Amino acid sequence: MNSAGFTECGSSMTPTKEPLYFIVNPAANNGRAQETWTALASWLSSEKIPYRVAFSQDGDDIERLSRLAAAEAGAVVAGVGGDGTLSRIADALVGTEAVLGVIPAGTGNDFARSFRIPVSPSEACAVLLQGLTVPLDVGRMNGRMFLNVVGAGLDAAVVVDANRLFKKFAGSLGYFLSLLKQLIFFQPMEMEIRLDSNVFRTKAWFVTVANARYYGSGMKVAPMADPQDGLADVIVVENLHRLRFLSLFPLVYSGRHVGHSAVKLFRSAQITVVSKKPLFVHADGDLYGTTPLTIVMERHAVRLKVPRDKGTGDLSHFNGLG
């Protein structure tokens, strides 16, 4: 192990064009990220690809390791974990020449889904080696960076239950069970939503602030989100009868909920959400306290590896953007 905390593998092999670092979150997906890494390490060895790897202890350790990796010029720093792992890495890469890489190993892998980054570890690694490097927006929610989606209301309550009550269930099943529970018991809440200089007051099931398009293990919550325009898509599902909400909810998987009279869509670079009573808030699938929350978008703050044969570098016209 070198002084930076990374284990160097294949040092005698031909170096890659860009130094390759992996940060593995062993806790991701209830420990199943370790299986993903084992498969990837075997492939890297068979392909004679040199790399450095470290296993994180917690979120702060992910950021520490990412800063160390980013100190090497042109490094590709790949997270082996879920969306929360990736956002912690990206936070450390802002202002550096390092590039964010994605090896999907979380529960939902929704950030990877938006860019059609393969779930297969070897195919995702091929994107790191051969993919296109593009600029990407990020957001900061109460100072904490996010890459994908922030939510307050029903969706955050689902995250709470998934972590507390249904964590033992594999993959998306825990989210599905917690969703069923909250669809029965959750009550819409009065909110004030400030969008730049505009104020919007409503009673809503949830408000979602999206940089990319998917969350919740495949829900296309923001079907027109552009992660390069410097703006977040803000989706508000207003109060409507529970049975009507239940009939609307399945449409979110295809993005067809947008256009419904109870669904409001805005775009803004600065968003504040205040609720009559505190609501749980999640960012990239992890719980981060309660409302009020303030979000500021940062345009082209990090760089990302995406499949080369799917785009031109302009993600608003990126065929790989799901």
Coordinates of C-alpha atoms in Angstrom, one line a residue:
M1 CA 0.0 0.0 0.0
N2 CA 1.4 3.4 -0.9
S3 CA 1.4 6.5 1.4
A4 CA -1.8 7.8 -0.1
G5 CA -3.8 4.8 1.3
F6 CA -4.2 3.1 -2.1
T7 CA -3.0 -0.3 -3.0
E8 CA -1.2 -0.3 -6.3
C9 CA -1.9 -3.3 -8.6
G10 CA -0.2 -4.2 -11.9
S11 CA 2.6 -1.7 -11.6
S12 CA 4.7 -3.7 -14.1
M13 CA 1.9 -3.5 -16.7
T14 CA 1.7 -0.9 -19.4
P15 CA 0.3 2.3 -17.9
T16 CA -3.1 3.5 -19.0
K17 CA -3.4 6.9 -20.7
E18 CA -5.1 8.3 -17.6
P19 CA -4.2 7.0 -14.1
L20 CA -7.0 4.8 -12.9
Y21 CA -8.1 5.0 -9.2
F22 CA -11.0 3.0 -7.6
I23 CA -12.7 3.9 -4.4
V24 CA -14.8 1.0 -3.2
N25 CA -17.6 1.6 -0.7
P26 CA -17.9 -1.9 1.0
A27 CA -21.1 -0.8 2.7
A28 CA -23.0 0.1 -0.6
N29 CA -26.0 -2.0 -1.4
N30 CA -25.9 -3.8 1.9
G31 CA -22.4 -5.0 1.3
R32 CA -22.9 -6.3 -2.2
A33 CA -20.6 -3.7 -3.7
Q34 CA -17.8 -5.9 -2.6
E35 CA -19.0 -8.6 -5.0
T36 CA -19.0 -6.0 -7.8
W37 CA -15.4 -5.1 -7.0
T38 CA -14.3 -8.8 -6.9
A39 CA -15.6 -9.3 -10.4
L40 CA -14.0 -6.1 -11.6
A41 CA -10.6 -6.8 -10.1
S42 CA -10.6 -10.2 -11.7
W43 CA -11.4 -8.6 -15.1
L44 CA -8.7 -5.9 -14.6
S45 CA -6.1 -8.6 -13.9
S46 CA -7.1 -10.7 -16.9
E47 CA -6.8 -7.6 -19.1
K48 CA -3.5 -6.6 -17.6
I49 CA -4.8 -3.1 -16.7
P50 CA -2.8 -1.3 -13.9
Y51 CA -4.8 0.6 -11.2
R52 CA -4.9 1.7 -7.6
V53 CA -7.7 0.8 -5.2
A54 CA -8.8 1.9 -1.7
F55 CA -11.7 0.7 0.5
S56 CA -13.5 3.5 2.3
Q57 CA -14.5 3.5 5.9
D58 CA -17.2 6.2 5.7
G59 CA -18.3 9.3 3.7
D60 CA -15.5 11.5 5.0
D61 CA -13.0 8.8 4.2
I62 CA -14.4 8.7 0.6
E63 CA -13.7 12.4 0.3
R64 CA -10.2 12.1 1.8
L65 CA -9.3 9.3 -0.6
S66 CA -10.7 11.2 -3.5
R67 CA -8.6 14.3 -2.8
L68 CA -5.5 12.1 -2.6
A69 CA -6.3 10.5 -6.0
A70 CA -7.1 13.8 -7.6
A71 CA -3.6 15.1 -6.8
E72 CA -2.3 13.0 -9.7
A73 CA -2.6 14.9 -13.0
G74 CA -5.3 13.5 -15.2
A75 CA -6.5 10.9 -12.8
V76 CA -9.8 9.1 -13.4
V77 CA -11.3 8.5 -9.9
A78 CA -14.1 5.9 -10.1
G79 CA -16.6 5.1 -7.4
V80 CA -17.6 1.5 -6.8
G81 CA -20.8 2.1 -4.9
G82 CA -24.1 4.0 -5.2
D83 CA -25.1 7.6 -6.0
G84 CA -24.2 8.7 -2.5
T85 CA -20.6 7.4 -3.0
L86 CA -20.3 9.2 -6.3
S87 CA -21.5 12.6 -4.8
R88 CA -18.8 12.4 -2.1
I89 CA -16.1 11.7 -4.7
A90 CA -17.4 14.5 -6.9
D91 CA -17.3 16.9 -4.0
A92 CA -13.5 16.3 -3.7
L93 CA -12.9 16.7 -7.5
V94 CA -14.3 20.2 -7.9
G95 CA -11.6 22.6 -9.0
T96 CA -9.2 19.7 -10.1
E97 CA -8.3 18.2 -13.4
A98 CA -9.5 14.7 -12.2
V99 CA -12.4 13.0 -13.9
L100 CA -15.3 11.2 -12.1
G101 CA -15.8 7.6 -13.1
V102 CA -18.8 5.3 -12.3
I103 CA -18.9 1.6 -11.5
P104 CA -22.5 1.0 -10.6
A105 CA -22.7 -0.9 -7.3
G106 CA -25.5 0.7 -5.3
T107 CA -29.1 -0.1 -4.8
G108 CA -30.7 1.9 -7.5
N109 CA -27.7 3.2 -9.6
D110 CA -29.9 6.0 -10.9
F111 CA -27.1 8.4 -11.8
A112 CA -25.5 5.8 -14.0
R113 CA -28.9 5.0 -15.6
S114 CA -29.3 8.6 -16.7
F115 CA -26.1 8.3 -18.8
R116 CA -26.5 4.6 -19.8
I117 CA -23.4 3.6 -18.0
P118 CA -23.5 -0.2 -18.1
V119 CA -24.2 -2.2 -14.9
S120 CA -21.7 -4.8 -15.9
P121 CA -18.4 -4.0 -14.0
S122 CA -16.2 -4.7 -17.0
E123 CA -18.3 -2.7 -19.4
A124 CA -18.5 0.2 -17.0
C125 CA -14.7 0.0 -16.7
A126 CA -14.4 0.1 -20.5
V127 CA -16.1 3.5 -20.3
L128 CA -13.4 4.7 -17.9
L129 CA -10.7 3.6 -20.4
Q130 CA -12.3 4.6 -23.7
G131 CA -15.2 6.9 -22.9
L132 CA -15.7 10.6 -23.5
T133 CA -15.0 13.2 -20.8
V134 CA -17.8 15.8 -20.5
P135 CA -18.5 18.7 -18.1
L136 CA -21.3 18.1 -15.5
D137 CA -23.3 20.4 -13.3
V138 CA -23.6 19.7 -9.6
G139 CA -25.8 21.1 -6.8
R140 CA -25.2 22.0 -3.2
M141 CA -28.0 21.4 -0.7
N142 CA -27.4 23.2 2.6
G143 CA -23.7 23.0 1.7
R144 CA -23.7 19.3 0.8
M145 CA -23.0 18.4 -2.8
F146 CA -25.4 16.2 -4.8
L147 CA -25.1 14.9 -8.3
N148 CA -28.5 13.5 -9.0
V149 CA -31.6 14.3 -7.0
V150 CA -32.7 16.0 -3.8
G151 CA -36.2 15.3 -2.5
A152 CA -38.4 16.4 0.4
G153 CA -41.7 14.8 1.4
L154 CA -43.0 11.4 0.4
D155 CA -39.9 10.3 -1.4
A156 CA -37.6 11.2 1.5
A157 CA -39.9 9.3 3.9
V158 CA -39.5 6.3 1.6
V159 CA -35.7 6.6 2.0
V160 CA -36.1 6.7 5.8
D161 CA -38.2 3.6 5.9
A162 CA -36.0 1.8 3.4
N163 CA -33.0 2.3 5.6
R164 CA -34.7 1.7 9.0
L165 CA -37.3 -1.0 8.3
F166 CA -36.5 -2.7 5.0
K167 CA -32.7 -2.6 4.8
K168 CA -32.4 -6.4 5.0
F169 CA -34.3 -6.8 1.7
A170 CA -32.2 -6.9 -1.5
G171 CA -31.9 -4.1 -4.0
S172 CA -35.0 -2.3 -5.0
L173 CA -37.4 -4.5 -3.0
G174 CA -36.7 -2.5 0.2
Y175 CA -37.6 0.7 -1.6
F176 CA -40.7 -0.8 -3.0
L177 CA -41.9 -2.0 0.4
S178 CA -41.3 1.3 2.0
L179 CA -43.0 3.1 -0.8
L180 CA -46.1 1.0 -0.3
K181 CA -46.1 1.9 3.4
Q182 CA -45.8 5.6 2.7
L183 CA -48.4 5.6 0.0
I184 CA -50.9 4.5 2.7
F185 CA -49.8 6.7 5.6
F186 CA -48.0 9.8 4.3
Q187 CA -49.9 13.1 4.5
P188 CA -49.2 16.0 2.0
M189 CA -47.6 19.1 3.6
E190 CA -47.9 22.8 3.2
M191 CA -44.7 24.2 1.6
E192 CA -43.2 27.5 0.4
I193 CA -40.8 27.0 -2.6
R194 CA -38.6 29.9 -3.7
L195 CA -37.3 29.7 -7.2
D196 CA -34.7 32.4 -7.7
S197 CA -36.8 35.5 -7.1
N198 CA -40.2 33.8 -7.4
V199 CA -42.2 32.3 -4.5
F200 CA -44.6 29.4 -4.9
R201 CA -46.9 28.2 -2.1
T202 CA -48.7 24.9 -2.2
K203 CA -49.7 21.7 -0.3
A204 CA -47.7 18.9 -1.9
W205 CA -46.9 15.2 -1.6
F206 CA -43.3 15.9 -2.5
V207 CA -40.9 18.3 -4.1
T208 CA -37.9 16.9 -6.1
V209 CA -34.9 19.0 -7.3
A210 CA -33.2 17.1 -10.1
N211 CA -29.9 17.5 -11.9
A212 CA -30.3 14.2 -13.8
R213 CA -33.4 12.3 -14.8
Y214 CA -33.8 9.1 -12.7
Y215 CA -34.1 8.3 -9.0
G216 CA -35.8 5.7 -6.7
S217 CA -34.4 2.7 -8.7
G218 CA -35.7 3.7 -12.1
M219 CA -38.3 6.4 -11.7
K220 CA -38.0 8.9 -14.5
V221 CA -38.9 11.8 -12.3
A222 CA -37.3 14.6 -14.4
P223 CA -37.6 13.4 -18.0
M224 CA -36.3 16.6 -19.5
A225 CA -33.5 17.5 -17.0
D226 CA -30.3 18.7 -18.6
P227 CA -27.2 18.2 -16.4
Q228 CA -25.2 20.8 -18.3
D229 CA -27.6 23.8 -18.3
G230 CA -26.8 25.2 -14.9
L231 CA -30.4 24.7 -13.8
A232 CA -32.2 22.1 -11.7
D233 CA -35.6 20.8 -12.7
V234 CA -38.0 21.2 -9.8
I235 CA -41.0 18.8 -9.8
V236 CA -43.8 19.5 -7.3
V237 CA -46.6 17.0 -7.0
E238 CA -49.4 19.0 -5.4
N239 CA -52.2 17.7 -3.1
L240 CA -54.7 15.5 -4.7
H241 CA -56.9 12.7 -3.4
R242 CA -54.9 9.6 -2.3
L243 CA -56.6 7.4 -4.9
R244 CA -55.8 9.8 -7.7
F245 CA -52.2 10.1 -6.5
L246 CA -52.0 6.3 -6.6
S247 CA -53.2 6.3 -10.2
L248 CA -50.7 9.0 -11.1
F249 CA -47.7 7.5 -9.4
P250 CA -47.0 4.6 -11.8
L251 CA -46.5 7.2 -14.6
V252 CA -43.3 8.4 -13.0
Y253 CA -41.5 5.4 -14.2
S254 CA -41.9 6.5 -17.8
G255 CA -41.9 10.2 -17.2
R256 CA -45.5 10.6 -18.3
H257 CA -46.5 12.2 -14.9
V258 CA -45.2 15.5 -16.2
G259 CA -48.1 17.3 -17.8
H260 CA -50.6 16.2 -15.3
S261 CA -52.5 19.1 -13.7
A262 CA -51.2 18.3 -10.2
V263 CA -47.6 18.1 -11.3
K264 CA -45.7 21.4 -11.6
L265 CA -42.3 21.7 -13.4
F266 CA -40.0 24.6 -12.9
R267 CA -36.3 25.3 -13.7
S268 CA -34.1 27.3 -11.4
A269 CA -30.5 27.8 -10.3
Q270 CA -31.4 28.6 -6.7
I271 CA -34.1 26.9 -4.7
T272 CA -35.3 27.1 -1.2
V273 CA -38.0 24.8 0.4
V274 CA -39.7 25.7 3.7
S275 CA -42.4 23.5 5.1
K276 CA -45.0 24.1 7.8
K277 CA -43.6 21.1 9.7
P278 CA -40.1 19.7 9.2
L279 CA -39.9 17.1 6.4
F280 CA -37.2 14.6 5.8
V281 CA -34.8 15.4 3.0
H282 CA -32.7 13.0 0.9
A283 CA -29.9 13.7 -1.4
D284 CA -28.7 11.0 -3.9
G285 CA -30.5 8.3 -1.9
D286 CA -29.0 9.3 1.5
L287 CA -30.9 11.0 4.3
Y288 CA -29.7 14.5 5.1
G289 CA -31.8 16.0 7.9
T290 CA -35.0 18.0 7.4
T291 CA -36.4 21.1 5.8
P292 CA -35.8 24.0 5.4
L293 CA -33.3 23.4 2.6
T294 CA -31.5 25.7 0.2
I295 CA -30.0 24.5 -3.1
V296 CA -27.5 26.3 -5.4
M297 CA -26.6 24.8 -8.7
E298 CA -23.0 25.0 -10.0
R299 CA -22.5 24.8 -13.7
H300 CA -19.8 22.5 -15.2
A301 CA -18.2 22.0 -11.8
V302 CA -16.9 18.5 -12.4
R303 CA -16.0 16.2 -15.4
L304 CA -17.5 12.8 -16.0
K305 CA -16.7 9.8 -18.1
V306 CA -19.6 8.7 -20.3
P307 CA -19.9 6.2 -23.2
R308 CA -18.0 7.6 -26.2
D309 CA -20.3 6.1 -28.9
K310 CA -23.4 7.8 -27.3
G311 CA -22.6 11.5 -27.5
T312 CA -20.8 14.6 -28.6
G313 CA -20.0 16.2 -25.3
D314 CA -23.2 18.2 -25.2
L315 CA -25.5 16.3 -22.9
S316 CA -28.6 18.2 -24.0
H317 CA -28.2 16.3 -27.2
F318 CA -26.6 13.2 -25.6
N319 CA -28.2 10.1 -27.1
G320 CA -27.1 8.2 -24.0
L321 CA -29.1 10.4 -21.7
G322 CA -32.0 8.1 -20.8

